[in-house]
Amino acid sequence: MAETTRPTAVVLGAGPGLGMSVAHRFGRAGYDVALVSRTDTRHSRYLASLADAGITAEAFVGDVRTGVLATLDAITERFGTIDFVYYGPASTDPDNLPGPITEADSAAVERAMSWVYPAVDVVGRVLPGMRERGRGGLLFAGGLSSVRPMPALGALAVSAAALRNYAVTLHAGLDGTGVYAGSLTIGGVIERGDVHRLVASQPAEFGDLAGRTLDPDVIADAAWRMYSESREPEGVFSVFD
């Protein structure tokens, strides 16, 4: 097992938008970074970006829906400890959105929950070590439909609400342990991300993005403050009134 003198931040669901902003923000704070995404297609670009910023990082292939615990074990073997986890895998593919809530059945809800159950498994893997050391953090990214009725998102609203509730309840349960948990609730298209690229490429279908985007660097800065100050259980970032 490799041992480092720096803490390690794991970015689950590393993408060009918020995932990489979180990686850079925690890297600037002195963390080594482990990136996890479903394929290695963009890993070399991500790692070069972090290396240019003087951040030690390594990339791993892993998919929360098919099992990511072995990937977490590999990260622990590489870095020694996991001190922070950002849980931000996509809840669904942009071109495979569910039907409206009036058409959702139990099978649709079960499919939507496929990105929530692994969050519990991830916590089960990393939390014991964090509690033993008396420090650490877990942040879960989800959608605004968890707190605002958005019928068009259908079953995703159910899973988003479940993940948010899990995060804020975990925050309460960890009070006084030195370990932080929280939720990033996001309403809007995140700049530089895959959804942003898709929506921007089809203005006739999705309309003008002006005023409807969120800066991932701003959210990542807020994520760092939430974790480092260990107070607020939730940050809400929305372009909607």
Coordinates of N, CA and C in Angstrom, one line a residue:
M1 N 0.8 -1.2 0.0 CA 0.0 0.0 0.0 C 0.9 1.2 0.0
A2 N 0.6 2.2 -0.9 CA 1.3 3.4 -1.0 C 0.8 4.4 0.1
E3 N 1.7 5.0 0.8 CA 1.3 6.0 1.8 C 1.8 7.4 1.4
T4 N 0.9 8.4 1.5 CA 1.3 9.7 1.1 C 1.0 10.6 2.3
T5 N 1.7 11.8 2.3 CA 1.5 12.7 3.4 C 0.3 13.6 3.1
R6 N -0.3 13.5 2.0 CA -1.4 14.4 1.6 C -2.7 13.6 1.7
P7 N -3.8 14.2 2.0 CA -5.1 13.5 1.9 C -5.5 13.3 0.5
T8 N -6.5 12.4 0.3 CA -6.9 12.0 -1.1 C -8.4 12.3 -1.2
A9 N -8.7 13.0 -2.4 CA -10.1 13.3 -2.8 C -10.4 12.4 -3.9
V10 N -11.6 11.7 -3.9 CA -12.1 10.9 -4.9 C -13.2 11.6 -5.6
V11 N -13.1 11.6 -6.9 CA -14.2 12.2 -7.7 C -14.9 11.1 -8.5
L12 N -16.0 10.7 -8.0 CA -16.8 9.7 -8.7 C -17.7 10.3 -9.7
G13 N -17.6 9.9 -11.0 CA -18.3 10.5 -12.1 C -17.6 11.7 -12.6
A14 N -16.3 11.6 -12.8 CA -15.4 12.7 -13.3 C -15.8 13.0 -14.7
G15 N -16.2 14.3 -14.9 CA -16.5 14.8 -16.2 C -15.9 16.1 -16.4
P16 N -16.0 16.7 -17.6 CA -15.3 18.0 -17.9 C -15.9 19.2 -17.2
G17 N -17.1 19.0 -16.6 CA -17.7 20.2 -15.9 C -17.4 20.2 -14.5
L18 N -18.5 19.9 -13.6 CA -18.3 20.0 -12.2 C -17.3 19.0 -11.6
G19 N -17.2 17.8 -12.2 CA -16.3 16.8 -11.6 C -14.8 17.4 -11.7
M20 N -14.4 17.9 -12.8 CA -13.1 18.4 -12.9 C -12.9 19.7 -12.1
S21 N -13.9 20.5 -12.0 CA -13.8 21.7 -11.1 C -13.5 21.3 -9.7
V22 N -14.3 20.3 -9.2 CA -14.0 19.8 -7.9 C -12.6 19.2 -7.7
A23 N -12.2 18.5 -8.7 CA -10.8 17.9 -8.7 C -9.8 19.0 -8.5
H24 N -9.9 20.1 -9.3 CA -9.0 21.2 -9.3 C -9.1 21.9 -7.9
R25 N -10.3 22.1 -7.4 CA -10.4 22.9 -6.2 C -9.8 22.1 -5.0
F26 N -10.0 20.8 -4.9 CA -9.5 20.1 -3.8 C -8.0 19.9 -4.0
G27 N -7.5 19.8 -5.3 CA -6.1 19.7 -5.6 C -5.4 20.9 -5.1
R28 N -6.0 22.1 -5.4 CA -5.4 23.3 -4.9 C -5.3 23.4 -3.4
A29 N -6.2 22.7 -2.7 CA -6.2 22.7 -1.3 C -5.2 21.7 -0.7
G30 N -4.4 21.0 -1.6 CA -3.4 20.1 -1.1 C -3.8 18.6 -1.1
Y31 N -4.8 18.3 -1.8 CA -5.3 16.9 -1.9 C -4.7 16.3 -3.2
D32 N -4.3 15.0 -3.0 CA -4.1 14.2 -4.2 C -5.5 13.8 -4.7
V33 N -5.6 13.6 -6.0 CA -7.0 13.4 -6.6 C -7.0 12.0 -7.3
A34 N -8.1 11.3 -7.1 CA -8.4 10.1 -7.8 C -9.7 10.3 -8.6
L35 N -9.6 10.3 -9.9 CA -10.7 10.5 -10.8 C -11.3 9.1 -11.2
V36 N -12.6 9.0 -11.2 CA -13.3 7.8 -11.6 C -14.4 8.1 -12.6
S37 N -14.3 7.5 -13.7 CA -15.4 7.6 -14.7 C -15.5 6.3 -15.5
R38 N -16.6 6.2 -16.2 CA -17.0 4.9 -16.8 C -16.0 4.4 -17.9
T39 N -15.3 5.3 -18.6 CA -14.3 4.9 -19.6 C -13.1 5.7 -19.4
D40 N -12.0 5.3 -20.0 CA -10.7 6.1 -19.9 C -10.5 7.0 -21.1
T41 N -11.6 7.2 -21.9 CA -11.4 8.0 -23.1 C -10.8 9.3 -22.9
R42 N -11.2 10.0 -21.8 CA -10.8 11.4 -21.6 C -9.8 11.5 -20.4
H43 N -9.3 10.4 -19.9 CA -8.5 10.5 -18.7 C -7.2 11.2 -19.0
S44 N -6.6 11.0 -20.1 CA -5.3 11.6 -20.3 C -5.4 13.1 -20.4
R45 N -6.5 13.6 -20.9 CA -6.7 15.1 -20.9 C -6.9 15.6 -19.5
Y46 N -7.7 14.9 -18.8 CA -8.0 15.3 -17.4 C -6.7 15.3 -16.6
L47 N -5.9 14.3 -16.7 CA -4.7 14.2 -15.9 C -3.7 15.3 -16.3
A48 N -3.6 15.6 -17.6 CA -2.7 16.6 -18.0 C -3.2 18.0 -17.5
S49 N -4.4 18.2 -17.4 CA -4.9 19.5 -16.9 C -4.6 19.6 -15.4
L50 N -4.7 18.5 -14.6 CA -4.3 18.6 -13.2 C -2.8 18.7 -13.0
A51 N -2.1 18.0 -13.9 CA -0.6 18.0 -13.7 C -0.1 19.4 -14.0
D52 N -0.7 20.1 -15.0 CA -0.3 21.5 -15.3 C -0.6 22.4 -14.2
A53 N -1.5 22.0 -13.3 CA -1.8 22.8 -12.1 C -1.0 22.4 -10.9
G54 N -0.1 21.4 -11.1 CA 0.7 20.9 -10.0 C 0.0 20.0 -9.1
I55 N -1.0 19.3 -9.6 CA -1.8 18.4 -8.7 C -1.5 17.0 -9.1
T56 N -1.2 16.2 -8.0 CA -1.0 14.8 -8.2 C -2.3 14.1 -8.4
A57 N -2.4 13.3 -9.4 CA -3.7 12.7 -9.7 C -3.5 11.4 -10.5
E58 N -4.5 10.5 -10.3 CA -4.5 9.3 -11.1 C -6.0 9.0 -11.5
A59 N -6.2 8.3 -12.6 CA -7.5 8.1 -13.1 C -7.8 6.6 -13.0
F60 N -9.1 6.2 -12.7 CA -9.5 4.9 -12.6 C -10.8 4.7 -13.4
V61 N -11.0 3.5 -14.0 CA -12.3 3.2 -14.6 C -13.2 2.5 -13.6
G62 N -14.4 3.0 -13.6 CA -15.4 2.5 -12.6 C -16.8 3.0 -12.9
D63 N -17.8 2.2 -12.8 CA -19.2 2.6 -13.0 C -20.0 2.2 -11.8
V64 N -20.6 3.2 -11.1 CA -21.3 2.9 -9.9 C -22.4 1.9 -10.1
R65 N -23.0 1.9 -11.3 CA -24.1 1.0 -11.5 C -23.7 -0.5 -11.7
T66 N -22.5 -0.7 -12.0 CA -22.0 -2.1 -12.1 C -21.1 -2.5 -11.0
G67 N -20.8 -1.6 -10.1 CA -20.0 -2.0 -9.0 C -18.7 -1.2 -9.0
V68 N -18.5 -0.3 -8.0 CA -17.4 0.6 -7.9 C -16.5 0.3 -6.7
L69 N -16.9 -0.7 -5.9 CA -16.2 -0.9 -4.6 C -14.7 -1.4 -4.9
A70 N -14.6 -2.2 -5.9 CA -13.2 -2.7 -6.2 C -12.3 -1.5 -6.6
T71 N -12.9 -0.5 -7.3 CA -12.2 0.7 -7.7 C -11.8 1.5 -6.5
L72 N -12.7 1.6 -5.5 CA -12.3 2.3 -4.3 C -11.2 1.6 -3.6
D73 N -11.2 0.3 -3.6 CA -10.1 -0.5 -3.0 C -8.8 -0.2 -3.7
A74 N -8.8 -0.1 -5.0 CA -7.6 0.2 -5.8 C -7.1 1.6 -5.5
I75 N -8.0 2.5 -5.3 CA -7.6 3.9 -4.9 C -6.9 3.9 -3.5
T76 N -7.5 3.1 -2.6 CA -6.9 3.0 -1.3 C -5.5 2.4 -1.4
E77 N -5.4 1.4 -2.2 CA -4.1 0.7 -2.4 C -3.1 1.7 -2.9
R78 N -3.5 2.6 -3.8 CA -2.6 3.5 -4.5 C -2.2 4.7 -3.5
F79 N -3.2 5.2 -2.8 CA -2.9 6.4 -2.1 C -2.9 6.3 -0.6
G80 N -3.3 5.1 -0.1 CA -3.3 4.9 1.4 C -4.6 5.1 2.1
T81 N -5.2 6.2 1.9 CA -6.5 6.6 2.5 C -7.4 7.3 1.5
I82 N -8.7 7.2 1.7 CA -9.7 8.1 1.0 C -10.2 9.0 2.1
D83 N -10.0 10.3 1.8 CA -10.4 11.3 2.8 C -11.6 12.2 2.5
F84 N -11.9 12.2 1.2 CA -13.1 12.9 0.7 C -13.6 12.2 -0.5
V85 N -14.9 12.1 -0.6 CA -15.6 11.6 -1.8 C -16.6 12.6 -2.4
Y86 N -16.5 12.9 -3.6 CA -17.5 13.6 -4.3 C -18.3 12.6 -5.2
Y87 N -19.6 12.5 -4.9 CA -20.4 11.5 -5.6 C -21.2 12.3 -6.6
G88 N -20.8 12.2 -7.9 CA -21.5 12.9 -8.9 C -21.7 12.2 -10.2
P89 N -22.0 10.9 -10.2 CA -22.3 10.2 -11.5 C -23.6 10.7 -12.1
A90 N -23.7 10.7 -13.4 CA -24.9 11.1 -14.1 C -26.1 10.2 -13.7
S91 N -27.2 10.9 -13.4 CA -28.4 10.1 -13.0 C -29.0 9.3 -14.2
T92 N -28.7 9.8 -15.4 CA -29.2 9.1 -16.6 C -28.4 9.7 -17.8
D93 N -28.5 9.0 -18.9 CA -27.9 9.6 -20.1 C -28.8 10.7 -20.6
P94 N -28.2 11.8 -21.1 CA -29.0 13.0 -21.6 C -30.0 12.6 -22.6
D95 N -29.7 11.6 -23.4 CA -30.6 11.2 -24.5 C -31.6 10.1 -24.1
N96 N -31.7 9.8 -22.8 CA -32.5 8.7 -22.3 C -33.3 9.1 -21.1
L97 N -33.9 10.3 -21.2 CA -34.6 10.9 -20.0 C -35.9 10.1 -19.8
P98 N -36.4 10.0 -18.6 CA -37.6 9.2 -18.3 C -38.8 10.0 -18.8
G99 N -40.0 9.4 -18.8 CA -41.2 10.0 -19.1 C -41.7 10.9 -17.9
P100 N -42.8 11.6 -18.0 CA -43.3 12.5 -16.9 C -43.8 11.7 -15.7
I101 N -43.9 12.4 -14.6 CA -44.2 11.7 -13.4 C -45.6 11.0 -13.5
T102 N -46.5 11.5 -14.3 CA -47.8 10.9 -14.4 C -47.8 9.6 -15.1
E103 N -46.6 9.3 -15.8 CA -46.5 8.0 -16.4 C -45.5 7.0 -15.7
A104 N -44.9 7.5 -14.6 CA -43.9 6.7 -13.9 C -44.6 5.5 -13.2
D105 N -44.0 4.3 -13.4 CA -44.5 3.2 -12.6 C -43.3 2.7 -11.7
S106 N -43.6 1.7 -11.0 CA -42.6 1.2 -10.0 C -41.3 0.8 -10.7
A107 N -41.4 0.2 -11.9 CA -40.2 -0.2 -12.6 C -39.3 1.0 -13.0
A108 N -40.0 2.1 -13.4 CA -39.3 3.3 -13.8 C -38.6 3.9 -12.5
V109 N -39.2 3.9 -11.4 CA -38.6 4.4 -10.2 C -37.4 3.5 -9.8
E110 N -37.6 2.2 -9.9 CA -36.4 1.3 -9.6 C -35.2 1.6 -10.5
R111 N -35.5 1.8 -11.8 CA -34.4 2.2 -12.7 C -33.7 3.5 -12.3
A112 N -34.5 4.5 -11.9 CA -34.0 5.8 -11.5 C -33.2 5.7 -10.2
M113 N -33.5 4.7 -9.4 CA -32.8 4.6 -8.1 C -31.4 3.9 -8.3
S114 N -31.1 3.5 -9.5 CA -29.9 2.7 -9.8 C -28.6 3.5 -9.5
W115 N -28.7 4.9 -9.4 CA -27.6 5.7 -9.1 C -27.6 6.1 -7.6
V116 N -28.7 5.7 -6.9 CA -28.8 6.1 -5.4 C -28.2 4.9 -4.6
Y117 N -28.6 3.7 -4.9 CA -28.2 2.6 -4.1 C -26.6 2.5 -4.0
P118 N -25.9 2.7 -5.1 CA -24.4 2.7 -5.0 C -23.8 3.7 -4.0
A119 N -24.5 4.8 -3.9 CA -24.0 5.9 -2.9 C -23.9 5.3 -1.5
V120 N -24.9 4.5 -1.2 CA -24.9 3.9 0.2 C -23.8 2.9 0.3
D121 N -23.5 2.2 -0.8 CA -22.4 1.2 -0.8 C -21.1 1.9 -0.7
V122 N -20.9 3.1 -1.4 CA -19.7 3.8 -1.3 C -19.5 4.3 0.1
V123 N -20.5 4.8 0.7 CA -20.4 5.3 2.1 C -20.0 4.1 3.0
G124 N -20.6 3.0 2.8 CA -20.3 1.8 3.6 C -18.8 1.4 3.5
R125 N -18.2 1.7 2.4 CA -16.8 1.3 2.2 C -15.8 2.3 2.8
V126 N -16.1 3.6 2.7 CA -15.1 4.6 3.1 C -15.4 5.2 4.4
L127 N -16.6 5.2 4.9 CA -16.9 5.8 6.2 C -16.2 5.2 7.4
P128 N -16.1 3.9 7.5 CA -15.4 3.4 8.7 C -14.0 4.0 8.9
G129 N -13.3 4.1 7.8 CA -11.9 4.6 7.9 C -11.9 6.1 8.3
M130 N -12.9 6.8 7.7 CA -13.0 8.2 8.1 C -13.3 8.4 9.6
R131 N -14.3 7.6 10.0 CA -14.6 7.7 11.5 C -13.5 7.3 12.4
E132 N -12.8 6.3 12.0 CA -11.6 5.9 12.8 C -10.6 7.0 12.9
R133 N -10.4 7.7 11.7 CA -9.4 8.8 11.7 C -9.9 10.1 12.3
G134 N -11.3 10.2 12.4 CA -11.9 11.4 13.0 C -12.0 12.5 12.0
R135 N -11.9 12.3 10.7 CA -12.0 13.3 9.7 C -12.3 12.7 8.4
G136 N -12.9 13.6 7.5 CA -13.3 13.1 6.2 C -14.5 13.8 5.7
G137 N -14.9 13.6 4.5 CA -16.1 14.2 3.9 C -16.7 13.5 2.8
L138 N -18.0 13.7 2.6 CA -18.8 13.1 1.5 C -19.7 14.1 1.0
L139 N -19.7 14.3 -0.3 CA -20.6 15.3 -0.9 C -21.3 14.6 -2.1
F140 N -22.7 14.8 -2.1 CA -23.5 14.1 -3.1 C -24.2 15.1 -4.0
A141 N -24.0 15.0 -5.3 CA -24.6 16.0 -6.2 C -25.9 15.4 -6.8
G142 N -26.9 16.3 -6.8 CA -28.2 15.8 -7.3 C -29.0 17.0 -7.9
G143 N -30.2 16.7 -8.4 CA -30.9 17.8 -9.1 C -31.9 18.5 -8.3
L144 N -32.4 19.6 -8.9 CA -33.3 20.5 -8.2 C -34.7 19.9 -8.0
S145 N -35.0 18.8 -8.8 CA -36.3 18.2 -8.6 C -36.4 17.5 -7.2
S146 N -35.3 17.4 -6.5 CA -35.4 16.9 -5.1 C -36.1 17.8 -4.2
V147 N -36.1 19.1 -4.5 CA -36.8 20.1 -3.6 C -37.8 21.0 -4.3
R148 N -37.9 20.8 -5.6 CA -38.9 21.6 -6.4 C -39.6 20.7 -7.3
P149 N -41.0 20.7 -7.3 CA -41.7 19.9 -8.3 C -41.3 20.1 -9.7
M150 N -40.9 19.1 -10.4 CA -40.5 19.2 -11.8 C -41.1 18.0 -12.5
P151 N -42.4 17.9 -12.8 CA -43.0 16.7 -13.3 C -42.4 16.1 -14.5
A152 N -41.8 16.9 -15.4 CA -41.2 16.4 -16.6 C -40.1 15.4 -16.3
L153 N -39.4 15.5 -15.2 CA -38.3 14.6 -14.8 C -38.8 13.3 -14.3
G154 N -40.0 13.1 -14.1 CA -40.6 11.8 -13.7 C -39.9 11.1 -12.5
A155 N -39.5 9.9 -12.8 CA -38.9 9.1 -11.7 C -37.6 9.6 -11.2
L156 N -36.9 10.4 -12.0 CA -35.7 11.0 -11.5 C -35.9 11.9 -10.3
A157 N -37.1 12.6 -10.2 CA -37.4 13.4 -9.1 C -37.4 12.6 -7.8
V158 N -37.9 11.3 -7.9 CA -38.0 10.4 -6.8 C -36.6 10.1 -6.3
S159 N -35.7 9.7 -7.3 CA -34.4 9.3 -6.9 C -33.5 10.5 -6.4
A160 N -33.7 11.7 -7.0 CA -33.0 12.9 -6.6 C -33.4 13.2 -5.1
A161 N -34.7 13.1 -4.8 CA -35.1 13.4 -3.4 C -34.6 12.4 -2.5
A162 N -34.5 11.1 -2.9 CA -33.9 10.1 -2.0 C -32.4 10.3 -1.7
L163 N -31.7 10.7 -2.8 CA -30.2 10.9 -2.5 C -30.0 12.2 -1.7
R164 N -30.8 13.2 -1.9 CA -30.7 14.4 -1.1 C -31.0 14.1 0.4
N165 N -32.1 13.4 0.6 CA -32.5 13.1 2.0 C -31.4 12.2 2.7
Y166 N -30.8 11.3 1.9 CA -29.8 10.4 2.5 C -28.6 11.3 2.9
A167 N -28.2 12.3 2.0 CA -27.0 13.1 2.3 C -27.3 14.0 3.6
V168 N -28.4 14.7 3.6 CA -28.6 15.6 4.7 C -28.9 14.8 6.0
T169 N -29.5 13.6 5.9 CA -29.7 12.8 7.1 C -28.4 12.2 7.6
L170 N -27.5 11.9 6.7 CA -26.2 11.4 7.0 C -25.4 12.6 7.7
H171 N -25.6 13.8 7.2 CA -24.9 14.9 7.9 C -25.3 15.0 9.4
A172 N -26.6 14.8 9.6 CA -27.1 14.9 11.0 C -26.5 13.7 11.8
G173 N -26.5 12.6 11.2 CA -26.0 11.4 11.9 C -24.5 11.4 12.2
L174 N -23.8 12.2 11.5 CA -22.3 12.3 11.7 C -21.9 13.5 12.6
D175 N -22.9 14.2 13.1 CA -22.6 15.3 13.9 C -21.7 15.0 15.1
G176 N -20.6 15.7 15.2 CA -19.7 15.4 16.3 C -18.6 14.4 16.1
T177 N -18.6 13.8 14.9 CA -17.6 12.7 14.6 C -16.4 13.3 13.9
G178 N -16.4 14.5 13.4 CA -15.3 15.0 12.6 C -15.5 14.7 11.1
V179 N -16.5 13.9 10.7 CA -16.7 13.6 9.3 C -17.9 14.4 8.8
Y180 N -17.8 14.9 7.7 CA -18.8 15.8 7.1 C -19.6 15.0 6.0
A181 N -20.9 15.3 5.8 CA -21.7 14.8 4.7 C -22.6 16.0 4.3
G182 N -22.8 16.1 3.0 CA -23.7 17.1 2.5 C -24.2 16.9 1.1
S183 N -25.1 17.8 0.6 CA -25.7 17.6 -0.7 C -25.5 18.9 -1.5
L184 N -25.1 18.7 -2.8 CA -25.1 19.8 -3.7 C -26.4 19.7 -4.6
T185 N -27.3 20.6 -4.5 CA -28.5 20.5 -5.2 C -28.5 21.5 -6.4
I186 N -28.5 21.0 -7.6 CA -28.2 21.8 -8.8 C -29.4 21.9 -9.7
G187 N -29.7 23.1 -10.0 CA -30.8 23.4 -11.0 C -30.3 24.3 -12.1
G188 N -30.0 23.7 -13.2 CA -29.4 24.4 -14.4 C -28.4 23.6 -15.1
V189 N -28.0 24.1 -16.2 CA -27.0 23.4 -17.1 C -25.6 23.9 -16.6
I190 N -24.8 22.9 -16.3 CA -23.4 23.2 -15.8 C -22.5 23.5 -17.0
E191 N -21.8 24.6 -17.0 CA -20.9 24.9 -18.1 C -19.8 23.9 -18.3
R192 N -19.4 23.7 -19.5 CA -18.3 22.8 -19.9 C -18.7 21.3 -19.7
G193 N -19.8 21.0 -19.1 CA -20.2 19.6 -18.9 C -20.8 19.0 -20.2
D194 N -21.0 17.7 -20.2 CA -21.5 17.0 -21.3 C -23.0 17.4 -21.7
V195 N -23.8 17.6 -20.6 CA -25.1 18.1 -20.9 C -25.1 19.5 -21.6
H196 N -24.2 20.3 -21.1 CA -24.1 21.7 -21.7 C -23.7 21.6 -23.2
R197 N -22.8 20.7 -23.5 CA -22.4 20.5 -24.9 C -23.6 20.1 -25.7
L198 N -24.3 19.1 -25.2 CA -25.5 18.6 -25.9 C -26.5 19.7 -26.2
V199 N -26.9 20.4 -25.1 CA -27.9 21.4 -25.2 C -27.5 22.6 -26.1
A200 N -26.2 23.0 -25.9 CA -25.8 24.1 -26.8 C -25.7 23.7 -28.2
S201 N -25.6 22.4 -28.6 CA -25.5 22.0 -30.0 C -26.8 21.9 -30.6
Q202 N -27.9 22.0 -29.8 CA -29.3 21.9 -30.4 C -30.2 23.0 -29.9
P203 N -29.8 24.2 -30.3 CA -30.6 25.4 -29.8 C -32.1 25.3 -30.3
A204 N -32.4 24.7 -31.5 CA -33.7 24.7 -31.9 C -34.6 23.8 -31.0
E205 N -34.0 22.8 -30.4 CA -34.7 21.9 -29.5 C -34.8 22.4 -28.1
F206 N -33.6 23.0 -27.6 CA -33.5 23.3 -26.2 C -33.6 24.8 -25.9
G207 N -33.5 25.6 -27.0 CA -33.6 27.1 -26.8 C -32.2 27.7 -26.4
D208 N -32.3 29.0 -26.2 CA -31.1 29.8 -25.9 C -30.6 29.5 -24.4
L209 N -29.3 29.2 -24.3 CA -28.8 28.9 -22.9 C -28.5 30.2 -22.1
A210 N -28.6 31.3 -22.7 CA -28.2 32.6 -22.0 C -29.0 32.7 -20.7
G211 N -28.2 32.8 -19.6 CA -28.8 33.0 -18.3 C -29.3 31.7 -17.7
R212 N -29.0 30.6 -18.3 CA -29.5 29.3 -17.8 C -28.4 28.4 -17.4
T213 N -27.2 28.9 -17.3 CA -26.0 28.0 -17.0 C -25.4 28.3 -15.7
L214 N -24.7 27.4 -15.1 CA -24.0 27.5 -13.8 C -22.5 27.3 -14.0
D215 N -21.7 28.1 -13.4 CA -20.3 28.0 -13.5 C -19.8 26.9 -12.5
P216 N -19.2 25.8 -13.0 CA -18.8 24.7 -12.1 C -17.7 25.2 -11.1
D217 N -16.9 26.1 -11.5 CA -15.8 26.6 -10.6 C -16.5 27.2 -9.3
V218 N -17.6 28.0 -9.5 CA -18.3 28.6 -8.4 C -18.8 27.5 -7.5
I219 N -19.4 26.5 -8.1 CA -20.0 25.4 -7.3 C -18.9 24.7 -6.5
A220 N -17.8 24.4 -7.2 CA -16.7 23.7 -6.6 C -16.1 24.5 -5.4
D221 N -16.0 25.8 -5.5 CA -15.6 26.7 -4.4 C -16.5 26.5 -3.2
A222 N -17.8 26.5 -3.5 CA -18.8 26.4 -2.5 C -18.7 25.0 -1.8
A223 N -18.5 24.0 -2.7 CA -18.3 22.6 -2.1 C -17.1 22.6 -1.1
W224 N -16.0 23.2 -1.5 CA -14.9 23.2 -0.6 C -15.2 23.9 0.7
R225 N -15.9 25.1 0.6 CA -16.3 25.8 1.9 C -17.2 24.9 2.7
M226 N -18.2 24.3 2.1 CA -19.1 23.4 2.9 C -18.4 22.3 3.6
Y227 N -17.4 21.7 2.9 CA -16.7 20.6 3.5 C -15.7 21.1 4.6
S228 N -14.9 22.2 4.2 CA -13.9 22.6 5.1 C -14.4 23.3 6.4
E229 N -15.6 23.9 6.3 CA -16.2 24.5 7.4 C -17.2 23.6 8.2
S230 N -17.6 22.5 7.5 CA -18.4 21.4 8.1 C -19.6 21.9 8.8
R231 N -20.3 22.8 8.2 CA -21.5 23.3 8.9 C -22.8 23.0 8.1
E232 N -22.9 23.6 6.9 CA -24.1 23.5 6.2 C -24.3 22.2 5.5
P233 N -25.5 21.5 5.6 CA -25.6 20.2 5.0 C -26.0 20.3 3.5
E234 N -26.3 21.5 3.0 CA -26.8 21.6 1.6 C -26.4 22.9 1.0
G235 N -26.0 22.9 -0.3 CA -25.8 24.0 -1.1 C -26.8 23.9 -2.3
V236 N -27.6 25.0 -2.5 CA -28.5 25.0 -3.7 C -28.0 26.0 -4.7
F237 N -27.9 25.5 -5.9 CA -27.4 26.3 -7.0 C -28.4 26.2 -8.2
S238 N -29.1 27.3 -8.4 CA -30.2 27.3 -9.4 C -30.3 28.5 -10.2
V239 N -30.7 28.3 -11.5 CA -30.9 29.4 -12.4 C -32.4 29.7 -12.4
F240 N -33.2 29.0 -11.6 CA -34.6 29.2 -11.6 C -35.0 30.1 -10.4
D241 N -36.0 30.9 -10.6 CA -36.5 31.8 -9.5 C -37.1 31.0 -8.4

